[in-house]
Amino acid sequence: MSGAKPGSGSGSGSQSTPSIALDRFLASIASGERSLASLGFVLFWGWLVTRWLYDWTLGRWGIGPGAGEPFLPSAPLESVAAVFEGKQVALPLGPVAIPTDWIASLFDGAALAIDIAPALASGAWYTILLTIAAIALGFCIAVPVAVLRVYGGPLRWLALAYTELIRGTPLLAQLFVLYYGLPLAVWLNDISVIGRGFVPEYAFWIAIVGFTINGSAYQAEYIRGALESVDEGQLTAARAIGLSKLEGIRYVVLPQTLRYAIPAWTNELVYLIKYSSLAGFITVPELYYRASRIASSTFEYTPIYVLLAIVYLGIVLSATNVMDRVERYVAVPGIGQVEGRQQATGDEAAADAPSDEDTDPGTETPERSGA
């Protein structure tokens, strides 16, 4: 190749100048994507946290516009939108002509976003709180259920019955049974602190119970799949060094299992974030509930649901990123590594593959590396 250094040999590690330039170009694109993603992350969570803190403190004390009120006025944007509305002439912008109706819709959407931002932020708080509580409490139920399912002997049928009962019935039906069919609402309503100050109403706590039970069944199946992926010989080895069966599961099998289950947990977390909207059917003021109420009163369905989708997307991408970092943080070299489960790209595979010169045709296939 023209880009190869003289005398450097024709090994697979040499790269031509166009290849190096392409690698640098791709690296600059990846760096730009990371910077853009970081900026979006900071802006999204900066807005949410600032909104929450203000509504809980300064807004309640009468400082600023007040709790639940927008930080900025939307009237100037609505005035600009009114200027462009009804215009039939497209606005020339260089070689491109932009219809003025689009510009009016853009300013109208920005004004609407300012108006409903406090309500969306408040709903996002309930959505996030409900999701975190449900997946954390569900995990505490899912682990023993999954262990019982795999190692429980005859008792595994109890775990199987629990899992299939919960997975086989709609989440909405479970919420309605908990909310209307059981006296949970009466019990919770009798507790004096429920619904006072920062403590949510009883419907929220019933939603946590419902989502916890529902999520625990799905998490139990994820963990069961990961349990069965661990070699049985490891539990045998644990018994051989004097550990009981329960200790072998606790100290040898589960640490590997929980790492293997993280990708499935990420999927469950995304599921809970989106399906927390079902809590709105029992009057929990989460994100979807608040957006649908506003849309019903203003009839601005399309822009409001677009803004709702943006907030959901911000929460989902943040959760996915956090879980990805957790997976890399808890990975043990040689066991459950993220990189070890990912397929190598064509270039990486070619670089890792032994060349013909390095392989002695008269010997057996070299032993695989630790990865």
GROMACS .gro file of C-alpha atoms in nm:
model
  371
    1MET     CA    1   0.000   0.000   0.000
    2SER     CA    2   0.115   0.350  -0.065
    3GLY     CA    3   0.060   0.456   0.298
    4ALA     CA    4   0.274   0.178   0.450
    5LYS     CA    5   0.613   0.271   0.592
    6PRO     CA    6   0.912   0.126   0.411
    7GLY     CA    7   1.051  -0.169   0.591
    8SER     CA    8   0.752  -0.197   0.824
    9GLY     CA    9   0.649  -0.529   0.675
   10SER     CA   10   0.312  -0.637   0.540
   11GLY     CA   11   0.158  -0.740   0.877
   12SER     CA   12  -0.208  -0.685   0.953
   13GLY     CA   13  -0.125  -0.402   1.203
   14SER     CA   14  -0.007  -0.157   0.930
   15GLN     CA   15  -0.263   0.101   0.815
   16SER     CA   16  -0.276   0.316   0.506
   17THR     CA   17  -0.309   0.694   0.524
   18PRO     CA   18  -0.675   0.694   0.405
   19SER     CA   19  -0.755   0.434   0.670
   20ILE     CA   20  -0.595   0.645   0.944
   21ALA     CA   21  -0.781   0.954   0.823
   22LEU     CA   22  -1.107   0.759   0.822
   23ASP     CA   23  -1.042   0.635   1.176
   24ARG     CA   24  -0.975   0.989   1.295
   25PHE     CA   25  -1.288   1.115   1.122
   26LEU     CA   26  -1.499   0.844   1.285
   27ALA     CA   27  -1.337   0.917   1.622
   28SER     CA   28  -1.420   1.287   1.588
   29ILE     CA   29  -1.782   1.198   1.505
   30ALA     CA   30  -1.801   0.970   1.809
   31SER     CA   31  -1.652   1.244   2.029
   32GLY     CA   32  -1.904   1.494   1.893
   33GLU     CA   33  -2.189   1.253   1.960
   34ARG     CA   34  -2.073   1.204   2.319
   35SER     CA   35  -2.044   1.579   2.373
   36LEU     CA   36  -2.390   1.636   2.228
   37ALA     CA   37  -2.537   1.357   2.441
   38SER     CA   38  -2.370   1.499   2.754
   39LEU     CA   39  -2.506   1.845   2.676
   40GLY     CA   40  -2.857   1.707   2.631
   41PHE     CA   41  -2.826   1.509   2.954
   42VAL     CA   42  -2.717   1.819   3.150
   43LEU     CA   43  -2.991   2.038   3.002
   44PHE     CA   44  -3.267   1.781   3.058
   45TRP     CA   45  -3.179   1.692   3.418
   46GLY     CA   46  -3.080   2.048   3.498
   47TRP     CA   47  -3.430   2.158   3.403
   48LEU     CA   48  -3.599   1.877   3.596
   49VAL     CA   49  -3.397   1.915   3.916
   50THR     CA   50  -3.422   2.295   3.911
   51ARG     CA   51  -3.798   2.272   3.863
   52TRP     CA   52  -3.842   2.023   4.147
   53LEU     CA   53  -3.626   2.215   4.391
   54TYR     CA   54  -3.799   2.542   4.313
   55ASP     CA   55  -4.150   2.398   4.351
   56TRP     CA   56  -4.059   2.237   4.684
   57THR     CA   57  -3.886   2.539   4.836
   58LEU     CA   58  -3.888   2.889   4.686
   59GLY     CA   59  -4.217   2.840   4.504
   60ARG     CA   60  -4.394   2.743   4.826
   61TRP     CA   61  -4.242   3.040   5.009
   62GLY     CA   62  -4.382   3.287   4.755
   63ILE     CA   63  -4.049   3.371   4.594
   64GLY     CA   64  -4.052   3.401   4.215
   65PRO     CA   65  -4.345   3.309   3.991
   66GLY     CA   66  -4.476   3.049   4.238
   67ALA     CA   67  -4.497   2.670   4.257
   68GLY     CA   68  -4.628   2.517   3.937
   69GLU     CA   69  -4.592   2.840   3.740
   70PRO     CA   70  -4.358   2.869   3.438
   71PHE     CA   71  -4.026   3.044   3.478
   72LEU     CA   72  -4.061   3.238   3.152
   73PRO     CA   73  -4.359   3.416   2.995
   74SER     CA   74  -4.501   3.252   2.685
   75ALA     CA   75  -4.680   3.563   2.555
   76PRO     CA   76  -4.384   3.691   2.344
   77LEU     CA   77  -4.361   3.360   2.159
   78GLU     CA   78  -4.736   3.354   2.104
   79SER     CA   79  -4.715   3.708   1.960
   80VAL     CA   80  -4.446   3.602   1.716
   81ALA     CA   81  -4.654   3.299   1.618
   82ALA     CA   82  -4.954   3.526   1.556
   83VAL     CA   83  -4.748   3.733   1.312
   84PHE     CA   84  -4.679   3.430   1.094
   85GLU     CA   85  -5.020   3.264   1.123
   86GLY     CA   86  -5.241   3.302   0.819
   87LYS     CA   87  -4.955   3.402   0.593
   88GLN     CA   88  -4.968   3.224   0.262
   89VAL     CA   89  -4.622   3.328   0.144
   90ALA     CA   90  -4.330   3.105   0.224
   91LEU     CA   91  -4.032   3.269   0.388
   92PRO     CA   92  -3.727   3.243   0.161
   93LEU     CA   93  -3.417   3.124   0.341
   94GLY     CA   94  -3.146   3.099   0.081
   95PRO     CA   95  -3.231   2.821  -0.164
   96VAL     CA   96  -3.496   2.689   0.076
   97ALA     CA   97  -3.843   2.834   0.122
   98ILE     CA   98  -3.997   2.770   0.462
   99PRO     CA   99  -4.377   2.798   0.489
  100THR     CA  100  -4.468   3.056   0.746
  101ASP     CA  101  -4.727   2.822   0.897
  102TRP     CA  102  -4.443   2.595   1.004
  103ILE     CA  103  -4.271   2.886   1.176
  104ALA     CA  104  -4.595   2.978   1.351
  105SER     CA  105  -4.637   2.619   1.468
  106LEU     CA  106  -4.279   2.617   1.596
  107PHE     CA  107  -4.331   2.927   1.809
  108ASP     CA  108  -4.670   2.802   1.925
  109GLY     CA  109  -4.507   2.475   2.032
  110ALA     CA  110  -4.234   2.660   2.220
  111ALA     CA  111  -4.495   2.874   2.400
  112LEU     CA  112  -4.693   2.562   2.488
  113ALA     CA  113  -4.377   2.391   2.618
  114ILE     CA  114  -4.314   2.685   2.852
  115ASP     CA  115  -4.672   2.671   2.981
  116ILE     CA  116  -4.688   2.297   3.050
  117ALA     CA  117  -4.327   2.245   3.159
  118PRO     CA  118  -4.411   2.271   3.533
  119ALA     CA  119  -4.685   2.008   3.502
  120LEU     CA  120  -4.461   1.773   3.303
  121ALA     CA  121  -4.180   1.813   3.555
  122SER     CA  122  -4.415   1.733   3.843
  123GLY     CA  123  -4.549   1.428   3.659
  124ALA     CA  124  -4.195   1.315   3.577
  125TRP     CA  125  -4.116   1.315   3.950
  126TYR     CA  126  -4.396   1.069   4.019
  127THR     CA  127  -4.298   0.856   3.720
  128ILE     CA  128  -3.934   0.833   3.826
  129LEU     CA  129  -4.017   0.771   4.191
  130LEU     CA  130  -4.268   0.501   4.101
  131THR     CA  131  -4.020   0.332   3.866
  132ILE     CA  132  -3.730   0.329   4.111
  133ALA     CA  133  -3.942   0.206   4.401
  134ALA     CA  134  -4.106  -0.067   4.192
  135ILE     CA  135  -3.784  -0.207   4.047
  136ALA     CA  136  -3.598  -0.196   4.381
  137LEU     CA  137  -3.877  -0.359   4.583
  138GLY     CA  138  -3.950  -0.602   4.299
  139PHE     CA  139  -3.587  -0.711   4.305
  140CYS     CA  140  -3.620  -0.812   4.671
  141ILE     CA  141  -3.906  -1.044   4.575
  142ALA     CA  142  -3.762  -1.162   4.244
  143VAL     CA  143  -3.433  -1.302   4.377
  144PRO     CA  144  -3.585  -1.557   4.622
  145VAL     CA  145  -3.855  -1.646   4.369
  146ALA     CA  146  -3.595  -1.715   4.100
  147VAL     CA  147  -3.374  -1.916   4.337
  148LEU     CA  148  -3.675  -2.116   4.450
  149ARG     CA  149  -3.769  -2.177   4.088
  150VAL     CA  150  -3.426  -2.321   4.003
  151TYR     CA  151  -3.311  -2.485   4.327
  152GLY     CA  152  -3.632  -2.519   4.525
  153GLY     CA  153  -3.716  -2.880   4.439
  154PRO     CA  154  -4.091  -2.939   4.485
  155LEU     CA  155  -4.131  -2.582   4.612
  156ARG     CA  156  -4.043  -2.454   4.268
  157TRP     CA  157  -4.408  -2.501   4.177
  158LEU     CA  158  -4.500  -2.222   4.417
  159ALA     CA  159  -4.258  -1.988   4.243
  160LEU     CA  160  -4.387  -2.101   3.905
  161ALA     CA  161  -4.750  -2.041   4.010
  162TYR     CA  162  -4.666  -1.692   4.139
  163THR     CA  163  -4.476  -1.600   3.825
  164GLU     CA  164  -4.735  -1.729   3.581
  165LEU     CA  165  -5.026  -1.577   3.774
  166ILE     CA  166  -4.872  -1.231   3.769
  167ARG     CA  167  -4.741  -1.251   3.415
  168GLY     CA  168  -5.063  -1.400   3.285
  169THR     CA  169  -5.291  -1.120   3.402
  170PRO     CA  170  -5.294  -0.759   3.277
  171LEU     CA  171  -5.118  -0.501   3.489
  172LEU     CA  172  -5.416  -0.270   3.463
  173ALA     CA  173  -5.645  -0.541   3.602
  174GLN     CA  174  -5.403  -0.595   3.892
  175LEU     CA  175  -5.405  -0.223   3.968
  176PHE     CA  176  -5.786  -0.210   3.964
  177VAL     CA  177  -5.808  -0.509   4.199
  178LEU     CA  178  -5.565  -0.348   4.441
  179TYR     CA  179  -5.735  -0.009   4.419
  180TYR     CA  180  -6.104  -0.107   4.417
  181GLY     CA  181  -6.120  -0.474   4.518
  182LEU     CA  182  -5.909  -0.469   4.832
  183PRO     CA  183  -5.935  -0.241   5.136
  184LEU     CA  184  -5.586  -0.103   5.078
  185ALA     CA  185  -5.723   0.241   4.994
  186VAL     CA  186  -5.918   0.253   5.323
  187TRP     CA  187  -5.617   0.146   5.527
  188LEU     CA  188  -5.381   0.390   5.362
  189ASN     CA  189  -5.632   0.673   5.380
  190ASP     CA  190  -5.655   0.628   5.755
  191ILE     CA  191  -5.284   0.697   5.793
  192SER     CA  192  -5.255   1.062   5.886
  193VAL     CA  193  -4.931   1.137   5.699
  194ILE     CA  194  -5.055   1.000   5.366
  195GLY     CA  195  -5.133   1.283   5.127
  196ARG     CA  196  -4.988   1.554   5.349
  197GLY     CA  197  -4.693   1.774   5.258
  198PHE     CA  198  -4.446   1.587   5.042
  199VAL     CA  199  -4.610   1.246   5.104
  200PRO     CA  200  -4.812   1.136   4.797
  201GLU     CA  201  -5.177   1.027   4.809
  202TYR     CA  202  -5.274   0.667   4.879
  203ALA     CA  203  -5.325   0.593   4.508
  204PHE     CA  204  -4.952   0.636   4.459
  205TRP     CA  205  -4.870   0.378   4.726
  206ILE     CA  206  -5.117   0.133   4.578
  207ALA     CA  207  -4.951   0.184   4.241
  208ILE     CA  208  -4.614   0.103   4.399
  209VAL     CA  209  -4.757  -0.221   4.538
  210GLY     CA  210  -4.903  -0.315   4.198
  211PHE     CA  211  -4.594  -0.234   3.997
  212THR     CA  212  -4.372  -0.407   4.252
  213ILE     CA  213  -4.569  -0.731   4.231
  214ASN     CA  214  -4.592  -0.717   3.854
  215GLY     CA  215  -4.226  -0.627   3.806
  216SER     CA  216  -4.106  -0.893   4.048
  217ALA     CA  217  -4.250  -1.169   3.828
  218TYR     CA  218  -4.067  -1.045   3.521
  219GLN     CA  219  -3.745  -0.984   3.712
  220ALA     CA  220  -3.767  -1.335   3.855
  221GLU     CA  221  -3.771  -1.477   3.504
  222TYR     CA  222  -3.472  -1.267   3.401
  223ILE     CA  223  -3.279  -1.386   3.705
  224ARG     CA  224  -3.386  -1.746   3.649
  225GLY     CA  225  -3.247  -1.735   3.296
  226ALA     CA  226  -2.920  -1.595   3.429
  227LEU     CA  227  -2.909  -1.857   3.707
  228GLU     CA  228  -2.939  -2.137   3.456
  229SER     CA  229  -2.658  -1.987   3.248
  230VAL     CA  230  -2.408  -2.037   3.530
  231ASP     CA  231  -2.224  -2.368   3.505
  232GLU     CA  232  -2.354  -2.624   3.753
  233GLY     CA  233  -1.996  -2.723   3.826
  234GLN     CA  234  -1.943  -2.396   4.012
  235LEU     CA  235  -2.205  -2.487   4.269
  236THR     CA  236  -2.048  -2.832   4.297
  237ALA     CA  237  -1.708  -2.672   4.351
  238ALA     CA  238  -1.855  -2.448   4.619
  239ARG     CA  239  -1.994  -2.751   4.799
  240ALA     CA  240  -1.654  -2.921   4.766
  241ILE     CA  241  -1.481  -2.645   4.965
  242GLY     CA  242  -1.728  -2.675   5.249
  243LEU     CA  243  -2.003  -2.429   5.162
  244SER     CA  244  -2.363  -2.529   5.205
  245LYS     CA  245  -2.591  -2.523   4.904
  246LEU     CA  246  -2.747  -2.196   5.016
  247GLU     CA  247  -2.405  -2.043   5.076
  248GLY     CA  248  -2.286  -2.163   4.736
  249ILE     CA  249  -2.585  -1.996   4.573
  250ARG     CA  250  -2.533  -1.679   4.779
  251TYR     CA  251  -2.157  -1.636   4.739
  252VAL     CA  252  -2.075  -1.814   4.411
  253VAL     CA  253  -2.375  -1.835   4.179
  254LEU     CA  254  -2.572  -1.517   4.252
  255PRO     CA  255  -2.280  -1.271   4.212
  256GLN     CA  256  -2.236  -1.396   3.855
  257THR     CA  257  -2.607  -1.428   3.791
  258LEU     CA  258  -2.692  -1.072   3.885
  259ARG     CA  259  -2.425  -0.940   3.651
  260TYR     CA  260  -2.559  -1.149   3.365
  261ALA     CA  261  -2.911  -1.019   3.434
  262ILE     CA  262  -2.824  -0.648   3.408
  263PRO     CA  263  -2.914  -0.616   3.036
  264ALA     CA  264  -3.252  -0.773   3.108
  265TRP     CA  265  -3.295  -0.538   3.404
  266THR     CA  266  -3.233  -0.246   3.173
  267ASN     CA  267  -3.518  -0.371   2.959
  268GLU     CA  268  -3.741  -0.404   3.267
  269LEU     CA  269  -3.649  -0.053   3.377
  270VAL     CA  270  -3.747   0.089   3.039
  271TYR     CA  271  -4.068  -0.111   3.054
  272LEU     CA  272  -4.156   0.030   3.396
  273ILE     CA  273  -4.084   0.388   3.293
  274LYS     CA  274  -4.324   0.366   3.000
  275TYR     CA  275  -4.590   0.149   3.159
  276SER     CA  276  -4.604   0.363   3.471
  277SER     CA  277  -4.854   0.559   3.262
  278LEU     CA  278  -5.109   0.292   3.359
  279ALA     CA  279  -5.097   0.431   3.713
  280GLY     CA  280  -5.288   0.729   3.579
  281PHE     CA  281  -5.598   0.507   3.558
  282ILE     CA  282  -5.609   0.499   3.939
  283THR     CA  283  -5.556   0.878   3.955
  284VAL     CA  284  -5.182   0.879   4.021
  285PRO     CA  285  -5.067   1.220   3.883
  286GLU     CA  286  -4.770   1.081   3.693
  287LEU     CA  287  -4.635   1.210   3.363
  288TYR     CA  288  -4.890   1.067   3.120
  289TYR     CA  289  -5.182   1.150   3.349
  290ARG     CA  290  -5.089   1.517   3.367
  291ALA     CA  291  -5.024   1.547   2.992
  292SER     CA  292  -5.353   1.379   2.900
  293ARG     CA  293  -5.546   1.607   3.137
  294ILE     CA  294  -5.390   1.915   2.979
  295ALA     CA  295  -5.456   1.784   2.628
  296SER     CA  296  -5.820   1.714   2.712
  297SER     CA  297  -5.870   2.071   2.832
  298THR     CA  298  -5.677   2.251   2.555
  299PHE     CA  299  -5.735   2.011   2.261
  300GLU     CA  300  -5.368   2.058   2.170
  301TYR     CA  301  -5.317   1.683   2.149
  302THR     CA  302  -5.035   1.660   1.896
  303PRO     CA  303  -4.788   1.914   2.041
  304ILE     CA  304  -4.857   1.802   2.398
  305TYR     CA  305  -4.798   1.436   2.321
  306VAL     CA  306  -4.484   1.526   2.127
  307LEU     CA  307  -4.352   1.709   2.434
  308LEU     CA  308  -4.460   1.414   2.648
  309ALA     CA  309  -4.265   1.177   2.424
  310ILE     CA  310  -3.956   1.397   2.454
  311VAL     CA  311  -3.969   1.382   2.834
  312TYR     CA  312  -4.020   1.004   2.830
  313LEU     CA  313  -3.732   0.966   2.587
  314GLY     CA  314  -3.505   1.174   2.809
  315ILE     CA  315  -3.583   0.957   3.110
  316VAL     CA  316  -3.546   0.630   2.918
  317LEU     CA  317  -3.212   0.726   2.761
  318SER     CA  318  -3.082   0.842   3.098
  319ALA     CA  319  -3.185   0.514   3.262
  320THR     CA  320  -3.025   0.312   2.982
  321ASN     CA  321  -2.702   0.507   3.014
  322VAL     CA  322  -2.694   0.461   3.391
  323MET     CA  323  -2.753   0.086   3.363
  324ASP     CA  324  -2.481   0.059   3.100
  325ARG     CA  325  -2.237   0.228   3.338
  326VAL     CA  326  -2.346   0.004   3.623
  327GLU     CA  327  -2.288  -0.303   3.407
  328ARG     CA  328  -1.937  -0.191   3.322
  329TYR     CA  329  -1.863  -0.095   3.683
  330VAL     CA  330  -1.961  -0.429   3.835
  331ALA     CA  331  -1.808  -0.641   3.559
  332VAL     CA  332  -1.545  -0.888   3.683
  333PRO     CA  333  -1.253  -0.953   3.446
  334GLY     CA  334  -1.320  -1.282   3.275
  335ILE     CA  335  -1.673  -1.309   3.413
  336GLY     CA  336  -1.965  -1.120   3.274
  337GLN     CA  337  -1.758  -0.854   3.100
  338VAL     CA  338  -1.951  -0.629   2.868
  339GLU     CA  339  -1.682  -0.641   2.602
  340GLY     CA  340  -1.666  -1.018   2.623
  341ARG     CA  341  -2.031  -1.051   2.524
  342GLN     CA  342  -2.012  -0.812   2.235
  343GLN     CA  343  -1.920  -0.940   1.894
  344ALA     CA  344  -1.600  -0.798   1.758
  345THR     CA  345  -1.617  -0.581   1.452
  346GLY     CA  346  -1.466  -0.703   1.128
  347ASP     CA  347  -1.145  -0.505   1.179
  348GLU     CA  348  -1.109  -0.615   1.542
  349ALA     CA  349  -1.169  -0.976   1.450
  350ALA     CA  350  -0.911  -0.954   1.174
  351ALA     CA  351  -0.661  -0.793   1.411
  352ASP     CA  352  -0.717  -1.055   1.678
  353ALA     CA  353  -0.705  -1.348   1.438
  354PRO     CA  354  -0.365  -1.519   1.414
  355SER     CA  355  -0.190  -1.466   1.085
  356ASP     CA  356  -0.072  -1.752   0.869
  357GLU     CA  357   0.289  -1.671   0.960
  358ASP     CA  358   0.212  -1.697   1.335
  359THR     CA  359   0.031  -2.028   1.305
  360ASP     CA  360   0.222  -2.350   1.280
  361PRO     CA  361   0.014  -2.577   1.058
  362GLY     CA  362   0.163  -2.875   1.231
  363THR     CA  363   0.028  -2.785   1.575
  364GLU     CA  364  -0.320  -2.780   1.728
  365THR     CA  365  -0.538  -2.471   1.749
  366PRO     CA  366  -0.387  -2.229   2.007
  367GLU     CA  367  -0.557  -2.210   2.343
  368ARG     CA  368  -0.807  -1.927   2.376
  369SER     CA  369  -0.715  -1.625   2.581
  370GLY     CA  370  -0.871  -1.551   2.915
  371ALA     CA  371  -1.137  -1.335   2.752
   0.00000   0.00000   0.00000
